[in-house]
């Protein structure tokens, strides 16, 4: 694995012609916005670009320009390219089957502290609030024109990863870039309203999920649980973790989401505990204040395994 600079990333772009772009499964605003902005930048440079993602796309992000360019693994099949660019992913397993279908040298552009270094080239900046900040810097350094469409995608990428400029990862640079994106046509109210809109099923799920909230370590840990029988339709679980996170005295907020009878997806948010360290113990990753992993077993087993790691970290 070779660590590369911004300038070296631009050189890699310049010297190659065909690109495949991908990002992590469970796509979020940062991965989608970054992919679509980079897609437009590369296309504007005359490159041949394919975006492929190995997961279902959350419909709220349909507002993003170039959305229709995203292909599934089945649509793409096997593909050769000069370079596979992997955005916002810190380990090889985070891109699902994309690694198997694409035959190309690899470049990883990412901002996760837990990044393992799994590609031929890597541009990592763990101080960036979002991968979208890195894509912005690339476009700026290339002196390419920043279109309104790029601005919408990059604003969505950055704003969603820093809680709309509220989380600890929000730096002066994050806001300066945000301001530039507004100057280039991104409308924060339009983007925020579109992303805040939830389906009736999602609201019903929220009501049920909140009733599962349980507290441990004298209220320093709050866990909400979503079992697979609670997920019938098109519900989004993305915002659920924000509720336990708000509660006074809660340091670590957890959502346990049952995938099937033997696997549980874990999302964590924290005020002081480094939850990326907790996630790493289960083969996951993320950031100090927001991380995730998957744990094998039933919901109860996953909760016990997780609590065994978190309790000592909150002083229990
Ligand atoms: P979320 O809880 O929103 O799914 O994820 C929070 C953060 O942890 C994100 O930065 C995400 O990329 C990371 N993350 C979540 N799940 C996993 C996982 O299973 N593996 C790794 N490596 N990172 C994860
Ligand atoms: Mn990100």
PDB file of N, CA, C and O in Angstrom, residues 37-81:
ATOM      1  N   UNK A  37     -20.219  13.550  -7.010  1.00  0.00           N
ATOM      2  CA  UNK A  37     -19.409  14.732  -7.345  1.00  0.00           C
ATOM      3  C   UNK A  37     -18.140  14.310  -8.089  1.00  0.00           C
ATOM      4  O   UNK A  37     -17.753  14.930  -9.085  1.00  0.00           O
ATOM      5  N   UNK A  38     -17.505  13.238  -7.628  1.00  0.00           N
ATOM      6  CA  UNK A  38     -16.290  12.760  -8.298  1.00  0.00           C
ATOM      7  C   UNK A  38     -16.626  12.258  -9.702  1.00  0.00           C
ATOM      8  O   UNK A  38     -15.863  12.477 -10.652  1.00  0.00           O
ATOM      9  N   UNK A  39     -17.780  11.610  -9.837  1.00  0.00           N
ATOM     10  CA  UNK A  39     -18.254  11.132 -11.136  1.00  0.00           C
ATOM     11  C   UNK A  39     -18.336  12.307 -12.119  1.00  0.00           C
ATOM     12  O   UNK A  39     -17.839  12.240 -13.252  1.00  0.00           O
ATOM     13  N   UNK A  40     -18.949  13.410 -11.673  1.00  0.00           N
ATOM     14  CA  UNK A  40     -19.105  14.566 -12.567  1.00  0.00           C
ATOM     15  C   UNK A  40     -17.747  15.183 -12.908  1.00  0.00           C
ATOM     16  O   UNK A  40     -17.485  15.549 -14.052  1.00  0.00           O
ATOM     17  N   UNK A  41     -16.872  15.279 -11.896  1.00  0.00           N
ATOM     18  CA  UNK A  41     -15.541  15.838 -12.143  1.00  0.00           C
ATOM     19  C   UNK A  41     -14.775  14.997 -13.174  1.00  0.00           C
ATOM     20  O   UNK A  41     -14.246  15.532 -14.157  1.00  0.00           O
ATOM     21  N   UNK A  42     -14.759  13.684 -12.970  1.00  0.00           N
ATOM     22  CA  UNK A  42     -14.006  12.814 -13.893  1.00  0.00           C
ATOM     23  C   UNK A  42     -14.610  12.851 -15.295  1.00  0.00           C
ATOM     24  O   UNK A  42     -13.890  12.911 -16.297  1.00  0.00           O
ATOM     25  N   UNK A  43     -15.931  12.828 -15.366  1.00  0.00           N
ATOM     26  CA  UNK A  43     -16.610  12.882 -16.662  1.00  0.00           C
ATOM     27  C   UNK A  43     -16.262  14.183 -17.380  1.00  0.00           C
ATOM     28  O   UNK A  43     -16.003  14.178 -18.590  1.00  0.00           O
ATOM     29  N   UNK A  44     -16.210  15.285 -16.623  1.00  0.00           N
ATOM     30  CA  UNK A  44     -15.896  16.585 -17.235  1.00  0.00           C
ATOM     31  C   UNK A  44     -14.460  16.621 -17.761  1.00  0.00           C
ATOM     32  O   UNK A  44     -14.119  17.454 -18.594  1.00  0.00           O
ATOM     33  N   UNK A  45     -13.620  15.724 -17.253  1.00  0.00           N
ATOM     34  CA  UNK A  45     -12.237  15.642 -17.730  1.00  0.00           C
ATOM     35  C   UNK A  45     -12.120  14.661 -18.906  1.00  0.00           C
ATOM     36  O   UNK A  45     -11.013  14.272 -19.274  1.00  0.00           O
ATOM     37  N   UNK A  46     -13.260  14.208 -19.424  1.00  0.00           N
ATOM     38  CA  UNK A  46     -13.249  13.308 -20.584  1.00  0.00           C
ATOM     39  C   UNK A  46     -12.995  11.852 -20.229  1.00  0.00           C
ATOM     40  O   UNK A  46     -12.678  11.035 -21.102  1.00  0.00           O
ATOM     41  N   UNK A  47     -13.143  11.496 -18.954  1.00  0.00           N
ATOM     42  CA  UNK A  47     -12.879  10.118 -18.536  1.00  0.00           C
ATOM     43  C   UNK A  47     -14.121   9.255 -18.698  1.00  0.00           C
ATOM     44  O   UNK A  47     -15.254   9.752 -18.689  1.00  0.00           O
ATOM     45  N   UNK A  48     -13.880   7.944 -18.807  1.00  0.00           N
ATOM     46  CA  UNK A  48     -14.988   6.992 -18.846  1.00  0.00           C
ATOM     47  C   UNK A  48     -15.207   6.500 -17.415  1.00  0.00           C
ATOM     48  O   UNK A  48     -14.276   5.988 -16.793  1.00  0.00           O
ATOM     49  N   UNK A  49     -16.421   6.701 -16.896  1.00  0.00           N
ATOM     50  CA  UNK A  49     -16.650   6.454 -15.465  1.00  0.00           C
ATOM     51  C   UNK A  49     -17.885   5.583 -15.219  1.00  0.00           C
ATOM     52  O   UNK A  49     -18.953   5.832 -15.769  1.00  0.00           O
ATOM     53  N   UNK A  50     -17.716   4.560 -14.385  1.00  0.00           N
ATOM     54  CA  UNK A  50     -18.833   3.713 -13.959  1.00  0.00           C
ATOM     55  C   UNK A  50     -18.907   3.773 -12.439  1.00  0.00           C
ATOM     56  O   UNK A  50     -17.890   3.617 -11.769  1.00  0.00           O
ATOM     57  N   UNK A  51     -20.124   4.015 -11.913  1.00  0.00           N
ATOM     58  CA  UNK A  51     -20.300   3.939 -10.455  1.00  0.00           C
ATOM     59  C   UNK A  51     -21.004   2.638 -10.144  1.00  0.00           C
ATOM     60  O   UNK A  51     -22.048   2.340 -10.739  1.00  0.00           O
ATOM     61  N   UNK A  52     -20.470   1.857  -9.205  1.00  0.00           N
ATOM     62  CA  UNK A  52     -21.160   0.633  -8.796  1.00  0.00           C
ATOM     63  C   UNK A  52     -21.185   0.532  -7.276  1.00  0.00           C
ATOM     64  O   UNK A  52     -20.193   0.795  -6.605  1.00  0.00           O
ATOM     65  N   UNK A  53     -22.368   0.171  -6.761  1.00  0.00           N
ATOM     66  CA  UNK A  53     -22.537  -0.008  -5.313  1.00  0.00           C
ATOM     67  C   UNK A  53     -23.223  -1.339  -5.065  1.00  0.00           C
ATOM     68  O   UNK A  53     -24.170  -1.696  -5.768  1.00  0.00           O
ATOM     69  N   UNK A  54     -22.755  -2.060  -4.035  1.00  0.00           N
ATOM     70  CA  UNK A  54     -23.332  -3.372  -3.742  1.00  0.00           C
ATOM     71  C   UNK A  54     -24.340  -3.275  -2.605  1.00  0.00           C
ATOM     72  O   UNK A  54     -24.187  -3.932  -1.575  1.00  0.00           O
ATOM     73  N   UNK A  55     -25.357  -2.444  -2.770  1.00  0.00           N
ATOM     74  CA  UNK A  55     -26.395  -2.378  -1.740  1.00  0.00           C
ATOM     75  C   UNK A  55     -27.622  -1.660  -2.289  1.00  0.00           C
ATOM     76  O   UNK A  55     -27.576  -1.045  -3.361  1.00  0.00           O
ATOM     77  N   UNK A  56     -28.685  -1.714  -1.503  1.00  0.00           N
ATOM     78  CA  UNK A  56     -29.903  -0.977  -1.849  1.00  0.00           C
ATOM     79  C   UNK A  56     -29.632   0.501  -1.577  1.00  0.00           C
ATOM     80  O   UNK A  56     -28.962   0.845  -0.591  1.00  0.00           O
ATOM     81  N   UNK A  57     -30.134   1.380  -2.442  1.00  0.00           N
ATOM     82  CA  UNK A  57     -29.878   2.811  -2.272  1.00  0.00           C
ATOM     83  C   UNK A  57     -31.012   3.447  -1.452  1.00  0.00           C
ATOM     84  O   UNK A  57     -32.184   3.267  -1.792  1.00  0.00           O
ATOM     85  N   UNK A  58     -30.673   4.190  -0.399  1.00  0.00           N
ATOM     86  CA  UNK A  58     -31.742   4.848   0.373  1.00  0.00           C
ATOM     87  C   UNK A  58     -32.443   5.902  -0.479  1.00  0.00           C
ATOM     88  O   UNK A  58     -31.806   6.827  -0.987  1.00  0.00           O
ATOM     89  N   UNK A  59     -33.783   5.753  -0.663  1.00  0.00           N
ATOM     90  CA  UNK A  59     -34.493   6.627  -1.608  1.00  0.00           C
ATOM     91  C   UNK A  59     -34.441   8.124  -1.278  1.00  0.00           C
ATOM     92  O   UNK A  59     -34.594   8.930  -2.184  1.00  0.00           O
ATOM     93  N   UNK A  60     -34.179   8.507  -0.024  1.00  0.00           N
ATOM     94  CA  UNK A  60     -34.167   9.961   0.263  1.00  0.00           C
ATOM     95  C   UNK A  60     -33.099  10.691  -0.544  1.00  0.00           C
ATOM     96  O   UNK A  60     -33.209  11.888  -0.775  1.00  0.00           O
ATOM     97  N   UNK A  61     -32.064   9.945  -0.954  1.00  0.00           N
ATOM     98  CA  UNK A  61     -30.971  10.615  -1.677  1.00  0.00           C
ATOM     99  C   UNK A  61     -31.231  10.733  -3.185  1.00  0.00           C
ATOM    100  O   UNK A  61     -30.356  11.166  -3.935  1.00  0.00           O
ATOM    101  N   UNK A  62     -32.444  10.354  -3.601  1.00  0.00           N
ATOM    102  CA  UNK A  62     -32.800  10.474  -5.033  1.00  0.00           C
ATOM    103  C   UNK A  62     -32.691  11.897  -5.555  1.00  0.00           C
ATOM    104  O   UNK A  62     -32.612  12.124  -6.746  1.00  0.00           O
ATOM    105  N   UNK A  63     -32.702  12.873  -4.643  1.00  0.00           N
ATOM    106  CA  UNK A  63     -32.588  14.276  -5.048  1.00  0.00           C
ATOM    107  C   UNK A  63     -31.190  14.615  -5.575  1.00  0.00           C
ATOM    108  O   UNK A  63     -31.003  15.672  -6.173  1.00  0.00           O
ATOM    109  N   UNK A  64     -30.224  13.744  -5.359  1.00  0.00           N
ATOM    110  CA  UNK A  64     -28.847  14.091  -5.731  1.00  0.00           C
ATOM    111  C   UNK A  64     -28.638  14.037  -7.243  1.00  0.00           C
ATOM    112  O   UNK A  64     -29.048  13.071  -7.892  1.00  0.00           O
ATOM    113  N   UNK A  65     -28.016  15.068  -7.812  1.00  0.00           N
ATOM    114  CA  UNK A  65     -27.751  15.065  -9.255  1.00  0.00           C
ATOM    115  C   UNK A  65     -26.904  13.846  -9.671  1.00  0.00           C
ATOM    116  O   UNK A  65     -26.013  13.445  -8.918  1.00  0.00           O
ATOM    117  N   UNK A  66     -27.185  13.283 -10.827  1.00  0.00           N
ATOM    118  CA  UNK A  66     -26.503  12.121 -11.421  1.00  0.00           C
ATOM    119  C   UNK A  66     -26.845  10.799 -10.733  1.00  0.00           C
ATOM    120  O   UNK A  66     -26.218   9.780 -10.983  1.00  0.00           O
ATOM    121  N   UNK A  67     -27.831  10.837  -9.828  1.00  0.00           N
ATOM    122  CA  UNK A  67     -28.276   9.642  -9.098  1.00  0.00           C
ATOM    123  C   UNK A  67     -28.456   8.435 -10.028  1.00  0.00           C
ATOM    124  O   UNK A  67     -28.121   7.295  -9.692  1.00  0.00           O
ATOM    125  N   UNK A  68     -29.006   8.709 -11.240  1.00  0.00           N
ATOM    126  CA  UNK A  68     -29.318   7.621 -12.171  1.00  0.00           C
ATOM    127  C   UNK A  68     -28.053   6.930 -12.699  1.00  0.00           C
ATOM    128  O   UNK A  68     -28.136   5.867 -13.314  1.00  0.00           O
ATOM    129  N   UNK A  69     -26.879   7.494 -12.432  1.00  0.00           N
ATOM    130  CA  UNK A  69     -25.635   6.876 -12.919  1.00  0.00           C
ATOM    131  C   UNK A  69     -25.175   5.709 -12.038  1.00  0.00           C
ATOM    132  O   UNK A  69     -24.276   4.960 -12.418  1.00  0.00           O
ATOM    133  N   UNK A  70     -25.801   5.533 -10.878  1.00  0.00           N
ATOM    134  CA  UNK A  70     -25.340   4.475  -9.962  1.00  0.00           C
ATOM    135  C   UNK A  70     -25.866   3.111 -10.414  1.00  0.00           C
ATOM    136  O   UNK A  70     -27.065   2.940 -10.625  1.00  0.00           O
ATOM    137  N   UNK A  71     -24.947   2.154 -10.589  1.00  0.00           N
ATOM    138  CA  UNK A  71     -25.301   0.805 -11.049  1.00  0.00           C
ATOM    139  C   UNK A  71     -25.134  -0.206  -9.908  1.00  0.00           C
ATOM    140  O   UNK A  71     -24.343   0.004  -9.002  1.00  0.00           O
ATOM    141  N   UNK A  72     -25.879  -1.305 -10.022  1.00  0.00           N
ATOM    142  CA  UNK A  72     -25.717  -2.394  -9.052  1.00  0.00           C
ATOM    143  C   UNK A  72     -24.643  -3.358  -9.561  1.00  0.00           C
ATOM    144  O   UNK A  72     -24.272  -3.323 -10.740  1.00  0.00           O
ATOM    145  N   UNK A  73     -24.176  -4.226  -8.675  1.00  0.00           N
ATOM    146  CA  UNK A  73     -23.183  -5.239  -9.052  1.00  0.00           C
ATOM    147  C   UNK A  73     -23.719  -6.119 -10.182  1.00  0.00           C
ATOM    148  O   UNK A  73     -22.995  -6.444 -11.128  1.00  0.00           O
ATOM    149  N   UNK A  74     -24.984  -6.488 -10.110  1.00  0.00           N
ATOM    150  CA  UNK A  74     -25.571  -7.340 -11.147  1.00  0.00           C
ATOM    151  C   UNK A  74     -25.636  -6.637 -12.497  1.00  0.00           C
ATOM    152  O   UNK A  74     -25.412  -7.241 -13.536  1.00  0.00           O
ATOM    153  N   UNK A  75     -25.937  -5.339 -12.488  1.00  0.00           N
ATOM    154  CA  UNK A  75     -25.989  -4.585 -13.755  1.00  0.00           C
ATOM    155  C   UNK A  75     -24.607  -4.499 -14.402  1.00  0.00           C
ATOM    156  O   UNK A  75     -24.481  -4.532 -15.622  1.00  0.00           O
ATOM    157  N   UNK A  76     -23.583  -4.356 -13.592  1.00  0.00           N
ATOM    158  CA  UNK A  76     -22.235  -4.129 -14.137  1.00  0.00           C
ATOM    159  C   UNK A  76     -21.567  -5.435 -14.555  1.00  0.00           C
ATOM    160  O   UNK A  76     -20.857  -5.502 -15.544  1.00  0.00           O
ATOM    161  N   UNK A  77     -21.801  -6.510 -13.793  1.00  0.00           N
ATOM    162  CA  UNK A  77     -21.148  -7.784 -14.107  1.00  0.00           C
ATOM    163  C   UNK A  77     -19.665  -7.687 -13.854  1.00  0.00           C
ATOM    164  O   UNK A  77     -19.244  -7.038 -12.893  1.00  0.00           O
ATOM    165  N   UNK A  78     -18.852  -8.318 -14.737  1.00  0.00           N
ATOM    166  CA  UNK A  78     -17.396  -8.194 -14.564  1.00  0.00           C
ATOM    167  C   UNK A  78     -16.909  -7.011 -15.375  1.00  0.00           C
ATOM    168  O   UNK A  78     -17.372  -6.778 -16.470  1.00  0.00           O
ATOM    169  N   UNK A  79     -15.968  -6.263 -14.846  1.00  0.00           N
ATOM    170  CA  UNK A  79     -15.530  -5.056 -15.543  1.00  0.00           C
ATOM    171  C   UNK A  79     -14.035  -4.819 -15.326  1.00  0.00           C
ATOM    172  O   UNK A  79     -13.512  -5.031 -14.228  1.00  0.00           O
ATOM    173  N   UNK A  80     -13.363  -4.403 -16.393  1.00  0.00           N
ATOM    174  CA  UNK A  80     -11.954  -4.002 -16.302  1.00  0.00           C
ATOM    175  C   UNK A  80     -11.891  -2.484 -16.341  1.00  0.00           C
ATOM    176  O   UNK A  80     -12.709  -1.849 -17.010  1.00  0.00           O
ATOM    177  N   UNK A  81     -10.937  -1.909 -15.624  1.00  0.00           N
ATOM    178  CA  UNK A  81     -10.771  -0.454 -15.665  1.00  0.00           C
ATOM    179  C   UNK A  81      -9.317  -0.127 -15.360  1.00  0.00           C
ATOM    180  O   UNK A  81      -8.553  -0.996 -14.910  1.00  0.00           O
TER     181      UNK A  81
END
